PDB file of C-alpha atoms in Angstrom:
ATOM      1  CA  UNK A 162      20.772  74.408 114.046  1.00  0.00           C
ATOM      2  CA  UNK A 163      23.698  72.355 112.583  1.00  0.00           C
ATOM      3  CA  UNK A 164      21.491  71.015 109.757  1.00  0.00           C
ATOM      4  CA  UNK A 165      20.192  74.394 108.801  1.00  0.00           C
ATOM      5  CA  UNK A 166      23.704  75.794 108.633  1.00  0.00           C
ATOM      6  CA  UNK A 167      24.707  72.969 106.291  1.00  0.00           C
ATOM      7  CA  UNK A 168      21.799  73.748 103.979  1.00  0.00           C
ATOM      8  CA  UNK A 169      22.649  77.413 103.923  1.00  0.00           C
ATOM      9  CA  UNK A 170      26.259  76.613 103.027  1.00  0.00           C
ATOM     10  CA  UNK A 171      25.067  74.263 100.206  1.00  0.00           C
ATOM     11  CA  UNK A 172      22.766  76.973  98.896  1.00  0.00           C
ATOM     12  CA  UNK A 173      25.582  79.485  98.934  1.00  0.00           C
ATOM     13  CA  UNK A 174      27.962  77.041  97.152  1.00  0.00           C
ATOM     14  CA  UNK A 175      25.394  76.223  94.462  1.00  0.00           C
ATOM     15  CA  UNK A 176      24.769  79.951  93.943  1.00  0.00           C
ATOM     16  CA  UNK A 177      28.390  80.681  93.602  1.00  0.00           C
ATOM     17  CA  UNK A 178      28.860  77.801  91.083  1.00  0.00           C
ATOM     18  CA  UNK A 179      25.798  79.051  89.164  1.00  0.00           C
ATOM     19  CA  UNK A 180      27.108  82.617  88.951  1.00  0.00           C
ATOM     20  CA  UNK A 181      30.642  81.424  87.942  1.00  0.00           C
ATOM     21  CA  UNK A 182      29.103  79.199  85.248  1.00  0.00           C
ATOM     22  CA  UNK A 183      26.936  81.989  83.814  1.00  0.00           C
ATOM     23  CA  UNK A 184      29.926  84.435  83.790  1.00  0.00           C
ATOM     24  CA  UNK A 185      32.073  81.775  82.158  1.00  0.00           C
ATOM     25  CA  UNK A 186      29.457  81.105  79.418  1.00  0.00           C
ATOM     26  CA  UNK A 187      29.056  84.830  78.768  1.00  0.00           C
ATOM     27  CA  UNK A 188      32.837  85.293  78.465  1.00  0.00           C
ATOM     28  CA  UNK A 189      33.131  82.302  76.174  1.00  0.00           C
ATOM     29  CA  UNK A 190      30.317  83.413  73.926  1.00  0.00           C
ATOM     30  CA  UNK A 191      31.901  86.846  73.446  1.00  0.00           C
ATOM     31  CA  UNK A 192      35.260  85.348  72.383  1.00  0.00           C
ATOM     32  CA  UNK A 193      34.015  82.794  69.829  1.00  0.00           C
ATOM     33  CA  UNK A 194      35.522  83.356  66.396  1.00  0.00           C
ATOM     34  CA  UNK A 195      34.861  81.442  63.219  1.00  0.00           C
ATOM     35  CA  UNK A 196      37.128  81.089  60.188  1.00  0.00           C
ATOM     36  CA  UNK A 197      35.340  81.744  56.949  1.00  0.00           C
ATOM     37  CA  UNK A 198      36.335  79.207  54.288  1.00  0.00           C
ATOM     38  CA  UNK A 199      34.279  80.863  51.605  1.00  0.00           C
ATOM     39  CA  UNK A 200      30.892  79.969  50.301  1.00  0.00           C
ATOM     40  CA  UNK A 201      30.122  76.236  50.282  1.00  0.00           C
ATOM     41  CA  UNK A 202      27.027  76.184  48.215  1.00  0.00           C
ATOM     42  CA  UNK A 203      26.445  72.488  48.141  1.00  0.00           C
ATOM     43  CA  UNK A 204      28.615  70.197  50.251  1.00  0.00           C
ATOM     44  CA  UNK A 205      28.330  66.733  48.663  1.00  0.00           C
ATOM     45  CA  UNK A 206      30.248  64.577  51.114  1.00  0.00           C
ATOM     46  CA  UNK A 207      32.152  64.621  54.362  1.00  0.00           C
ATOM     47  CA  UNK A 208      34.445  62.136  56.113  1.00  0.00           C
ATOM     48  CA  UNK A 209      36.785  62.057  59.012  1.00  0.00           C
ATOM     49  CA  UNK A 210      40.037  60.183  58.112  1.00  0.00           C
ATOM     50  CA  UNK A 211      42.271  58.062  60.274  1.00  0.00           C
ATOM     51  CA  UNK A 212      44.459  61.086  61.131  1.00  0.00           C
ATOM     52  CA  UNK A 213      41.427  62.938  62.538  1.00  0.00           C
ATOM     53  CA  UNK A 214      41.106  65.420  59.633  1.00  0.00           C
ATOM     54  CA  UNK A 215      37.593  66.353  58.563  1.00  0.00           C
ATOM     55  CA  UNK A 216      37.316  66.418  54.723  1.00  0.00           C
ATOM     56  CA  UNK A 217      34.455  68.180  52.952  1.00  0.00           C
ATOM     57  CA  UNK A 218      33.746  67.767  49.266  1.00  0.00           C
ATOM     58  CA  UNK A 219      31.851  70.617  47.700  1.00  0.00           C
ATOM     59  CA  UNK A 220      31.361  72.392  44.414  1.00  0.00           C
ATOM     60  CA  UNK A 221      34.242  74.662  45.322  1.00  0.00           C
ATOM     61  CA  UNK A 222      36.846  71.961  45.927  1.00  0.00           C
ATOM     62  CA  UNK A 223      38.137  69.596  48.626  1.00  0.00           C
ATOM     63  CA  UNK A 224      38.402  71.236  52.046  1.00  0.00           C
ATOM     64  CA  UNK A 225      40.392  69.863  55.018  1.00  0.00           C
ATOM     65  CA  UNK A 226      39.716  70.939  58.610  1.00  0.00           C
ATOM     66  CA  UNK A 227      42.380  69.974  61.189  1.00  0.00           C
ATOM     67  CA  UNK A 228      40.421  71.175  64.194  1.00  0.00           C
ATOM     68  CA  UNK A 229      41.945  74.659  63.964  1.00  0.00           C
ATOM     69  CA  UNK A 230      42.349  75.696  60.368  1.00  0.00           C
ATOM     70  CA  UNK A 231      40.785  75.080  57.017  1.00  0.00           C
ATOM     71  CA  UNK A 232      42.826  74.220  53.892  1.00  0.00           C
ATOM     72  CA  UNK A 233      41.204  74.184  50.387  1.00  0.00           C
ATOM     73  CA  UNK A 234      42.455  72.006  47.504  1.00  0.00           C
ATOM     74  CA  UNK A 235      41.280  73.194  44.133  1.00  0.00           C
ATOM     75  CA  UNK A 236      41.993  72.664  40.451  1.00  0.00           C
ATOM     76  CA  UNK A 237      45.119  74.559  39.256  1.00  0.00           C
ATOM     77  CA  UNK A 238      45.196  74.756  35.462  1.00  0.00           C
ATOM     78  CA  UNK A 239      48.277  72.999  33.903  1.00  0.00           C
ATOM     79  CA  UNK A 240      49.236  71.395  37.258  1.00  0.00           C
ATOM     80  CA  UNK A 241      48.768  67.637  36.939  1.00  0.00           C
ATOM     81  CA  UNK A 242      49.378  67.126  40.681  1.00  0.00           C
ATOM     82  CA  UNK A 243      46.454  69.337  41.702  1.00  0.00           C
ATOM     83  CA  UNK A 244      42.841  68.316  41.972  1.00  0.00           C
ATOM     84  CA  UNK A 245      41.418  67.590  38.513  1.00  0.00           C
ATOM     85  CA  UNK A 246      38.073  69.399  39.094  1.00  0.00           C
ATOM     86  CA  UNK A 247      36.653  71.537  41.921  1.00  0.00           C
ATOM     87  CA  UNK A 248      33.298  69.809  42.021  1.00  0.00           C
ATOM     88  CA  UNK A 249      33.964  66.933  44.488  1.00  0.00           C
ATOM     89  CA  UNK A 250      31.205  64.277  44.571  1.00  0.00           C
ATOM     90  CA  UNK A 251      32.622  61.589  46.914  1.00  0.00           C
ATOM     91  CA  UNK A 252      35.668  60.923  49.194  1.00  0.00           C
ATOM     92  CA  UNK A 253      36.951  57.635  50.604  1.00  0.00           C
ATOM     93  CA  UNK A 254      40.079  56.774  52.552  1.00  0.00           C
ATOM     94  CA  UNK A 255      42.075  53.631  51.806  1.00  0.00           C
ATOM     95  CA  UNK A 256      43.917  51.380  54.284  1.00  0.00           C
ATOM     96  CA  UNK A 257      47.113  53.444  53.712  1.00  0.00           C
ATOM     97  CA  UNK A 258      45.406  56.605  54.891  1.00  0.00           C
ATOM     98  CA  UNK A 259      45.258  58.155  51.431  1.00  0.00           C
ATOM     99  CA  UNK A 260      42.162  59.550  49.813  1.00  0.00           C
ATOM    100  CA  UNK A 261      40.202  58.679  46.653  1.00  0.00           C
ATOM    101  CA  UNK A 262      38.200  61.642  45.391  1.00  0.00           C
ATOM    102  CA  UNK A 263      35.502  61.418  42.731  1.00  0.00           C
ATOM    103  CA  UNK A 264      34.795  64.609  40.795  1.00  0.00           C
ATOM    104  CA  UNK A 265      32.122  65.778  38.453  1.00  0.00           C
ATOM    105  CA  UNK A 266      33.790  66.227  35.116  1.00  0.00           C
ATOM    106  CA  UNK A 267      37.261  65.598  36.375  1.00  0.00           C
ATOM    107  CA  UNK A 268      37.449  61.870  36.872  1.00  0.00           C
ATOM    108  CA  UNK A 269      38.988  60.049  39.860  1.00  0.00           C
ATOM    109  CA  UNK A 270      41.771  61.539  41.992  1.00  0.00           C
ATOM    110  CA  UNK A 271      44.177  59.797  44.422  1.00  0.00           C
ATOM    111  CA  UNK A 272      45.432  62.108  47.151  1.00  0.00           C
ATOM    112  CA  UNK A 273      48.709  61.047  48.862  1.00  0.00           C
ATOM    113  CA  UNK A 274      48.542  62.706  52.271  1.00  0.00           C
ATOM    114  CA  UNK A 275      52.286  62.505  52.831  1.00  0.00           C
ATOM    115  CA  UNK A 276      53.244  64.338  49.670  1.00  0.00           C
ATOM    116  CA  UNK A 277      50.131  66.496  49.360  1.00  0.00           C
ATOM    117  CA  UNK A 278      49.871  65.572  45.672  1.00  0.00           C
ATOM    118  CA  UNK A 279      47.025  64.298  43.504  1.00  0.00           C
ATOM    119  CA  UNK A 280      47.223  61.608  40.845  1.00  0.00           C
ATOM    120  CA  UNK A 281      44.440  61.815  38.253  1.00  0.00           C
ATOM    121  CA  UNK A 282      42.624  58.916  36.617  1.00  0.00           C
ATOM    122  CA  UNK A 283      40.834  60.234  33.613  1.00  0.00           C
ATOM    123  CA  UNK A 284      38.835  58.891  30.713  1.00  0.00           C
ATOM    124  CA  UNK A 285      41.215  57.096  28.340  1.00  0.00           C
ATOM    125  CA  UNK A 286      39.569  54.872  25.688  1.00  0.00           C
ATOM    126  CA  UNK A 287      43.014  53.609  24.589  1.00  0.00           C
ATOM    127  CA  UNK A 288      43.415  51.698  27.866  1.00  0.00           C
ATOM    128  CA  UNK A 289      41.548  48.528  28.574  1.00  0.00           C
ATOM    129  CA  UNK A 290      40.924  49.402  32.246  1.00  0.00           C
ATOM    130  CA  UNK A 291      39.943  53.035  31.647  1.00  0.00           C
ATOM    131  CA  UNK A 292      37.272  54.884  33.503  1.00  0.00           C
ATOM    132  CA  UNK A 293      34.073  54.848  31.404  1.00  0.00           C
ATOM    133  CA  UNK A 294      32.822  58.274  32.562  1.00  0.00           C
ATOM    134  CA  UNK A 295      34.503  61.352  34.034  1.00  0.00           C
ATOM    135  CA  UNK A 296      31.562  62.026  36.411  1.00  0.00           C
ATOM    136  CA  UNK A 297      32.418  59.974  39.417  1.00  0.00           C
ATOM    137  CA  UNK A 298      29.412  59.901  41.780  1.00  0.00           C
ATOM    138  CA  UNK A 299      30.380  57.263  44.330  1.00  0.00           C
ATOM    139  CA  UNK A 300      33.372  55.265  45.506  1.00  0.00           C
ATOM    140  CA  UNK A 301      33.544  52.063  47.508  1.00  0.00           C
ATOM    141  CA  UNK A 302      36.757  50.471  48.834  1.00  0.00           C
ATOM    142  CA  UNK A 303      36.308  46.826  49.823  1.00  0.00           C
ATOM    143  CA  UNK A 304      38.258  45.005  52.506  1.00  0.00           C
ATOM    144  CA  UNK A 305      40.283  43.289  49.782  1.00  0.00           C
ATOM    145  CA  UNK A 306      41.348  46.872  48.687  1.00  0.00           C
ATOM    146  CA  UNK A 307      39.371  46.629  45.463  1.00  0.00           C
ATOM    147  CA  UNK A 308      38.014  49.959  44.280  1.00  0.00           C
ATOM    148  CA  UNK A 309      34.448  50.267  42.953  1.00  0.00           C
ATOM    149  CA  UNK A 310      33.548  53.427  41.128  1.00  0.00           C
ATOM    150  CA  UNK A 311      29.993  54.696  40.448  1.00  0.00           C
ATOM    151  CA  UNK A 312      29.606  56.967  37.422  1.00  0.00           C
ATOM    152  CA  UNK A 313      26.756  58.734  35.672  1.00  0.00           C
TER     153      UNK A 313
END
């Protein structure tokens, strides 16, 4: 009799846990909300940086997700501290926690996470170490901090 009582109690406990779990899942599913960040037609790249941010490069700009909110960085005409072009092809983080962003048609961008400002590296045939093409398709940062840039 004692063993059968223990089995009945276990069945009741399991049933209660099951019902509570189902109710919890239903309540959770009804309260889920998503932020719309706009149409991302073609995401080209995605990284998670050392701060934990998720960065998405797309045709519509550079998008940062902090776990709660989205922030979009785009080109602002006549603002040299903004992203040079909205079409982001590649993103890499350097050892200082800053980002290098390759764009299609806008050259290379360096994003300082502390200031929130971009520095642009564009095609300049008057300089000996200029970028040979403004379509940056890939970026590699070596352990010695050297930057390798792939272009079209």
